[in-house]
mmCIF file of C-alpha atoms in Angstrom:
data_model
loop_
_atom_site.group_PDB
_atom_site.id
_atom_site.type_symbol
_atom_site.label_atom_id
_atom_site.label_comp_id
_atom_site.label_asym_id
_atom_site.label_seq_id
_atom_site.Cartn_x
_atom_site.Cartn_y
_atom_site.Cartn_z
ATOM 1 C CA UNK A 14 151.287 139.957 63.787
ATOM 2 C CA UNK A 15 148.516 139.282 66.210
ATOM 3 C CA UNK A 16 149.372 135.707 66.851
ATOM 4 C CA UNK A 17 152.928 136.578 68.153
ATOM 5 C CA UNK A 18 151.481 139.352 70.501
ATOM 6 C CA UNK A 19 148.948 136.936 71.857
ATOM 7 C CA UNK A 20 151.634 134.379 72.562
ATOM 8 C CA UNK A 21 153.875 136.995 74.167
ATOM 9 C CA UNK A 22 150.953 138.272 76.288
ATOM 10 C CA UNK A 23 150.082 134.660 77.414
ATOM 11 C CA UNK A 24 153.693 133.973 78.431
ATOM 12 C CA UNK A 25 153.984 137.190 80.364
ATOM 13 C CA UNK A 26 150.733 136.413 82.256
ATOM 14 C CA UNK A 27 151.866 132.944 83.084
ATOM 15 C CA UNK A 28 155.261 134.134 84.339
ATOM 16 C CA UNK A 29 154.391 137.363 85.953
ATOM 17 C CA UNK A 30 150.748 137.269 87.040
ATOM 18 C CA UNK A 31 149.962 133.734 87.977
ATOM 19 C CA UNK A 32 150.508 132.842 91.633
ATOM 20 C CA UNK A 33 151.799 129.289 91.585
ATOM 21 C CA UNK A 34 151.285 127.070 94.633
ATOM 22 C CA UNK A 35 154.220 126.233 96.890
ATOM 23 C CA UNK A 36 155.370 122.600 97.205
ATOM 24 C CA UNK A 37 153.650 122.237 100.563
ATOM 25 C CA UNK A 38 150.434 123.487 99.145
ATOM 26 C CA UNK A 39 150.564 121.332 96.195
ATOM 27 C CA UNK A 40 151.390 118.211 98.231
ATOM 28 C CA UNK A 41 148.546 118.967 100.664
ATOM 29 C CA UNK A 42 146.108 119.558 97.738
ATOM 30 C CA UNK A 43 147.216 116.310 96.138
ATOM 31 C CA UNK A 44 146.585 114.248 99.352
ATOM 32 C CA UNK A 45 143.117 115.819 99.842
ATOM 33 C CA UNK A 46 142.138 114.847 96.184
ATOM 34 C CA UNK A 47 143.560 111.353 96.705
ATOM 35 C CA UNK A 48 141.601 110.793 99.887
ATOM 36 C CA UNK A 49 138.324 112.201 98.476
ATOM 37 C CA UNK A 50 138.755 109.899 95.345
ATOM 38 C CA UNK A 51 139.287 106.915 97.559
ATOM 39 C CA UNK A 52 136.173 107.801 99.768
ATOM 40 C CA UNK A 53 134.178 108.314 96.610
ATOM 41 C CA UNK A 54 135.301 105.097 95.109
ATOM 42 C CA UNK A 55 134.416 103.136 98.260
ATOM 43 C CA UNK A 56 131.057 104.786 98.406
ATOM 44 C CA UNK A 57 130.304 103.838 94.766
ATOM 45 C CA UNK A 58 131.529 100.201 95.341
ATOM 46 C CA UNK A 59 129.232 99.939 98.486
ATOM 47 C CA UNK A 60 126.229 101.333 96.612
ATOM 48 C CA UNK A 61 126.920 98.830 93.658
ATOM 49 C CA UNK A 62 127.104 95.874 96.093
ATOM 50 C CA UNK A 63 123.894 96.905 97.874
ATOM 51 C CA UNK A 64 122.032 97.139 94.507
ATOM 52 C CA UNK A 65 123.527 93.861 93.430
ATOM 53 C CA UNK A 66 122.274 92.230 96.664
ATOM 54 C CA UNK A 67 118.837 93.797 96.101
ATOM 55 C CA UNK A 68 118.527 92.687 92.538
ATOM 56 C CA UNK A 69 119.637 89.014 93.412
ATOM 57 C CA UNK A 70 117.045 89.188 96.215
ATOM 58 C CA UNK A 71 114.315 90.243 93.890
ATOM 59 C CA UNK A 72 115.148 87.855 91.147
ATOM 60 C CA UNK A 73 115.304 84.985 93.608
ATOM 61 C CA UNK A 74 111.779 85.398 94.613
ATOM 62 C CA UNK A 75 109.425 82.993 92.805
ATOM 63 C CA UNK A 76 105.765 83.581 92.241
#
């Protein structure tokens, strides 16, 4: 049965061949992702506010 063979090979690869990160590596990577996400969110918020201000300025000009 090919299905059972594939499942067994996948399990062996996950258990024996994959190098799992240590807890310290995992925490530092998670903190890095959190900081990068916050920076990106603040940048997108700032760009949104600038575009909003520009659009209000353009729409307020009367001809």
